[in-house]
PDB file of C-alpha atoms in Angstrom:
ATOM      1  CA  MET A  62     -15.796  15.957   1.153  1.00 42.00           C
ATOM      2  CA  PRO A  63     -16.470  14.285   4.132  1.00 49.00           C
ATOM      3  CA  ALA A  64     -13.800  12.130   5.950  1.00 51.00           C
ATOM      4  CA  ARG A  65     -13.543   8.454   6.083  1.00 49.00           C
ATOM      5  CA  THR A  66     -14.695   7.310  10.002  1.00 47.00           C
ATOM      6  CA  SER A  67     -14.638   3.700  10.057  1.00 52.00           C
ATOM      7  CA  TYR A  68     -11.996   1.427   9.299  1.00 63.00           C
ATOM      8  CA  GLY A  69     -11.199  -1.922   7.924  1.00 75.00           C
ATOM      9  CA  THR A  70      -8.169  -4.488   9.119  1.00 84.00           C
ATOM     10  CA  TYR A  71      -4.956  -3.993   7.782  1.00 85.00           C
ATOM     11  CA  GLU A  72      -5.073  -6.472   5.170  1.00 84.00           C
ATOM     12  CA  GLU A  73      -8.531  -5.299   4.306  1.00 86.00           C
ATOM     13  CA  GLU A  74      -7.182  -1.716   3.695  1.00 86.00           C
ATOM     14  CA  ARG A  75      -4.155  -3.193   2.188  1.00 87.00           C
ATOM     15  CA  ARG A  76      -6.063  -5.339  -0.051  1.00 87.00           C
ATOM     16  CA  HIS A  77      -8.382  -2.754  -1.107  1.00 88.00           C
ATOM     17  CA  PHE A  78      -6.030  -0.119  -1.831  1.00 88.00           C
ATOM     18  CA  MET A  79      -3.277  -2.138  -4.080  1.00 88.00           C
ATOM     19  CA  THR A  80      -6.195  -3.771  -6.296  1.00 90.00           C
ATOM     20  CA  THR A  81      -8.168  -0.516  -6.449  1.00 91.00           C
ATOM     21  CA  LEU A  82      -4.622   1.456  -7.378  1.00 91.00           C
ATOM     22  CA  HIS A  83      -3.513  -1.584 -10.147  1.00 90.00           C
ATOM     23  CA  ALA A  84      -6.735  -1.212 -11.535  1.00 92.00           C
ATOM     24  CA  GLN A  85      -6.072   2.669 -12.397  1.00 93.00           C
ATOM     25  CA  ILE A  86      -3.290   1.720 -14.600  1.00 92.00           C
ATOM     26  CA  ASP A  87      -5.452  -0.699 -17.147  1.00 91.00           C
ATOM     27  CA  ILE A  88      -7.839   1.923 -17.403  1.00 92.00           C
ATOM     28  CA  LEU A  89      -5.552   4.488 -17.701  1.00 92.00           C
ATOM     29  CA  GLN A  90      -3.762   2.355 -20.329  1.00 91.00           C
ATOM     30  CA  ASP A  91      -7.067   1.543 -22.007  1.00 89.00           C
ATOM     31  CA  ASN A  92      -7.556   5.513 -22.872  1.00 83.00           C
ATOM     32  CA  HIS A  93     -11.125   5.281 -23.191  1.00 85.00           C
ATOM     33  CA  LYS A  94     -13.156   8.616 -23.286  1.00 86.00           C
ATOM     34  CA  GLY A  95     -13.985   9.660 -19.527  1.00 86.00           C
ATOM     35  CA  SER A  96     -10.932   7.344 -18.232  1.00 88.00           C
ATOM     36  CA  GLY A  97      -9.570  10.006 -17.308  1.00 88.00           C
ATOM     37  CA  LYS A  98     -11.979  11.678 -15.153  1.00 92.00           C
ATOM     38  CA  MET A  99     -13.033   8.272 -13.600  1.00 93.00           C
ATOM     39  CA  VAL A 100      -9.296   8.040 -12.194  1.00 94.00           C
ATOM     40  CA  ILE A 101      -9.641  11.090 -10.842  1.00 94.00           C
ATOM     41  CA  ASN A 102     -12.439  10.033  -8.403  1.00 95.00           C
ATOM     42  CA  SER A 103     -10.803   6.919  -7.942  1.00 94.00           C
ATOM     43  CA  LEU A 104      -7.654   8.724  -6.226  1.00 95.00           C
ATOM     44  CA  SER A 105      -9.618  10.995  -4.812  1.00 95.00           C
ATOM     45  CA  LEU A 106     -11.150   7.882  -2.991  1.00 94.00           C
ATOM     46  CA  LEU A 107      -8.321   6.149  -2.264  1.00 94.00           C
ATOM     47  CA  LEU A 108      -6.527   9.516  -0.928  1.00 94.00           C
ATOM     48  CA  LEU A 109      -9.241   9.322   1.612  1.00 92.00           C
ATOM     49  CA  ARG A 110      -8.331   5.317   2.468  1.00 91.00           C
ATOM     50  CA  ILE A 111      -4.591   6.041   3.177  1.00 91.00           C
ATOM     51  CA  GLU A 112      -5.171   7.337   6.762  1.00 90.00           C
ATOM     52  CA  GLY A 113      -6.993   4.120   6.934  1.00 88.00           C
ATOM     53  CA  LEU A 114      -3.989   2.311   5.969  1.00 89.00           C
ATOM     54  CA  ARG A 115      -1.848   4.420   8.195  1.00 90.00           C
ATOM     55  CA  ILE A 116      -3.873   3.374  11.389  1.00 89.00           C
ATOM     56  CA  ALA A 117      -4.759  -0.013  10.478  1.00 88.00           C
ATOM     57  CA  GLY A 118      -0.830  -0.588   9.985  1.00 87.00           C
ATOM     58  CA  GLN A 119       0.246   1.370  12.907  1.00 87.00           C
ATOM     59  CA  ALA A 120      -2.041  -1.120  15.088  1.00 86.00           C
ATOM     60  CA  ARG A 121       0.082  -3.563  14.306  1.00 83.00           C
ATOM     61  CA  TYR A 122       3.131  -2.634  15.456  1.00 84.00           C
ATOM     62  CA  THR A 123       3.538  -2.362  19.581  1.00 84.00           C
ATOM     63  CA  TYR A 124       4.764   1.151  19.668  1.00 85.00           C
ATOM     64  CA  HIS A 125       4.345   4.482  17.902  1.00 86.00           C
ATOM     65  CA  ASN A 126       6.515   4.019  14.440  1.00 86.00           C
ATOM     66  CA  PRO A 127       7.635   6.973  12.545  1.00 89.00           C
ATOM     67  CA  ASN A 128       8.487   5.603   9.774  1.00 88.00           C
ATOM     68  CA  TRP A 129       5.231   3.994   9.158  1.00 88.00           C
ATOM     69  CA  THR A 130       3.621   7.067   9.413  1.00 90.00           C
ATOM     70  CA  ALA A 131       6.245   8.425   7.084  1.00 90.00           C
ATOM     71  CA  LYS A 132       5.670   6.147   4.532  1.00 90.00           C
ATOM     72  CA  CYS A 133       1.845   6.834   4.554  1.00 91.00           C
ATOM     73  CA  ASN A 134       2.583  10.081   3.877  1.00 93.00           C
ATOM     74  CA  LYS A 135       4.735   9.653   1.421  1.00 92.00           C
ATOM     75  CA  LEU A 136       2.225   7.629  -0.249  1.00 92.00           C
ATOM     76  CA  TYR A 137      -0.439  10.593   0.041  1.00 95.00           C
ATOM     77  CA  GLU A 138       2.185  12.500  -1.758  1.00 95.00           C
ATOM     78  CA  ARG A 139       2.640  10.426  -4.594  1.00 94.00           C
ATOM     79  CA  VAL A 140      -1.112   9.775  -5.308  1.00 95.00           C
ATOM     80  CA  GLN A 141      -2.175  13.148  -4.996  1.00 96.00           C
ATOM     81  CA  TYR A 142       0.640  14.340  -7.447  1.00 96.00           C
ATOM     82  CA  PHE A 143      -1.307  11.252 -10.164  1.00 95.00           C
ATOM     83  CA  LYS A 144      -4.403  13.171  -9.557  1.00 96.00           C
ATOM     84  CA  ASP A 145      -2.442  16.496  -9.765  1.00 96.00           C
ATOM     85  CA  ALA A 146      -0.939  15.503 -12.909  1.00 95.00           C
ATOM     86  CA  LEU A 147      -4.367  14.353 -14.769  1.00 94.00           C
ATOM     87  CA  VAL A 148      -6.273  17.332 -13.945  1.00 95.00           C
ATOM     88  CA  LYS A 149      -3.656  19.387 -15.246  1.00 95.00           C
ATOM     89  CA  ASP A 150      -3.116  17.291 -18.115  1.00 93.00           C
ATOM     90  CA  PRO A 151      -6.016  15.571 -19.317  1.00 86.00           C
ATOM     91  CA  THR A 152      -3.718  13.631 -21.918  1.00 90.00           C
ATOM     92  CA  SER A 153      -1.092  12.121 -19.860  1.00 91.00           C
ATOM     93  CA  ASN A 154      -2.780   8.890 -19.082  1.00 92.00           C
ATOM     94  CA  TYR A 155      -0.097   6.847 -20.348  1.00 93.00           C
ATOM     95  CA  ARG A 156       2.792   8.933 -18.158  1.00 94.00           C
ATOM     96  CA  VAL A 157       0.472   8.702 -15.066  1.00 94.00           C
ATOM     97  CA  ALA A 158      -0.409   4.999 -15.651  1.00 93.00           C
ATOM     98  CA  ALA A 159       3.433   3.986 -16.278  1.00 93.00           C
ATOM     99  CA  ASP A 160       4.589   6.082 -13.149  1.00 93.00           C
ATOM    100  CA  ILE A 161       1.653   4.679 -10.914  1.00 92.00           C
ATOM    101  CA  GLU A 162       3.272   1.262 -12.210  1.00 90.00           C
ATOM    102  CA  SER A 163       6.988   2.179 -11.180  1.00 89.00           C
ATOM    103  CA  MET A 164       5.743   2.885  -7.993  1.00 88.00           C
ATOM    104  CA  MET A 165       3.488  -0.068  -7.034  1.00 86.00           C
ATOM    105  CA  ILE A 166       6.763  -1.975  -8.069  1.00 80.00           C
ATOM    106  CA  PHE A 167       8.696  -0.368  -4.867  1.00 75.00           C
ATOM    107  CA  LEU A 168       5.710  -0.196  -2.876  1.00 74.00           C
ATOM    108  CA  ASP A 169       6.659  -1.575   0.280  1.00 65.00           C
ATOM    109  CA  PHE A 170       3.642  -2.555   3.279  1.00 64.00           C
ATOM    110  CA  CYS A 171       5.521  -4.379   5.189  1.00 58.00           C
ATOM    111  CA  VAL A 172       4.758  -4.490   8.953  1.00 55.00           C
ATOM    112  CA  PRO A 173       6.178  -7.213  10.956  1.00 51.00           C
ATOM    113  CA  ALA A 174       2.734  -9.422  11.018  1.00 53.00           C
ATOM    114  CA  ASP A 175       3.571  -9.794   7.258  1.00 51.00           C
ATOM    115  CA  ILE A 176       5.986 -11.805   7.366  1.00 47.00           C
ATOM    116  CA  GLU A 177       5.414 -14.997   5.638  1.00 45.00           C
ATOM    117  CA  TYR A 178       7.575 -17.353   7.359  1.00 38.00           C
ATOM    118  CA  ARG A 179       7.356 -17.715  10.751  1.00 42.00           C
ATOM    119  CA  ILE A 180       8.302 -20.598  13.442  1.00 44.00           C
ATOM    120  CA  SER A 181       5.508 -22.248  14.543  1.00 46.00           C
ATOM    121  CA  PRO A 182       5.026 -22.032  18.581  1.00 47.00           C
ATOM    122  CA  ASP A 183       4.573 -25.933  17.981  1.00 47.00           C
ATOM    123  CA  ARG A 184       7.879 -26.527  16.899  1.00 47.00           C
ATOM    124  CA  GLY A 185       9.034 -25.798  20.608  1.00 48.00           C
ATOM    125  CA  ASP A 186      12.352 -24.415  21.620  1.00 47.00           C
ATOM    126  CA  ARG A 187      15.401 -25.185  19.647  1.00 50.00           C
ATOM    127  CA  SER A 188      18.435 -23.345  21.491  1.00 52.00           C
ATOM    128  CA  GLY A 189      18.626 -26.495  23.598  1.00 52.00           C
ATOM    129  CA  ALA A 190      19.108 -28.875  20.416  1.00 54.00           C
ATOM    130  CA  PRO A 191      22.920 -30.514  20.340  1.00 54.00           C
ATOM    131  CA  SER A 192      25.466 -28.410  18.015  1.00 53.00           C
ATOM    132  CA  PRO A 193      25.533 -30.690  14.612  1.00 55.00           C
ATOM    133  CA  GLU A 194      29.324 -29.647  14.734  1.00 58.00           C
ATOM    134  CA  PRO A 195      31.976 -32.683  16.380  1.00 57.00           C
ATOM    135  CA  ARG A 196      33.112 -32.393  19.750  1.00 55.00           C
ATOM    136  CA  ARG A 197      36.607 -32.057  20.122  1.00 57.00           C
TER     137      ARG A 197
END
């Protein structure tokens, strides 16, 4: 299987990964004929995208973050486990769907730039503001 050579931005990689993985839950729960094979193929493609997610996420840090690499390696192991479970036991659709769903609840893809609330530069330096406490 050829390796994926070009990667998107962190947001693109994360969005693609999360939406594709979430779609697999519905496909597995529907349990139509051939859905297991379709999910196995999708998980194979997601395994290729984890490297892009790792590279794009690592680029958000100003230093090499081994925790980010470890998090992506763990994610790779989990997706590989889901794929292997479906290959070995074609009747495990509901169990794998539940496992994916519970993993997604605890999936944390936060890098420093993801923080929603940031003090805007136009707010000025608040360190010189007077203290609200009364002076003695």
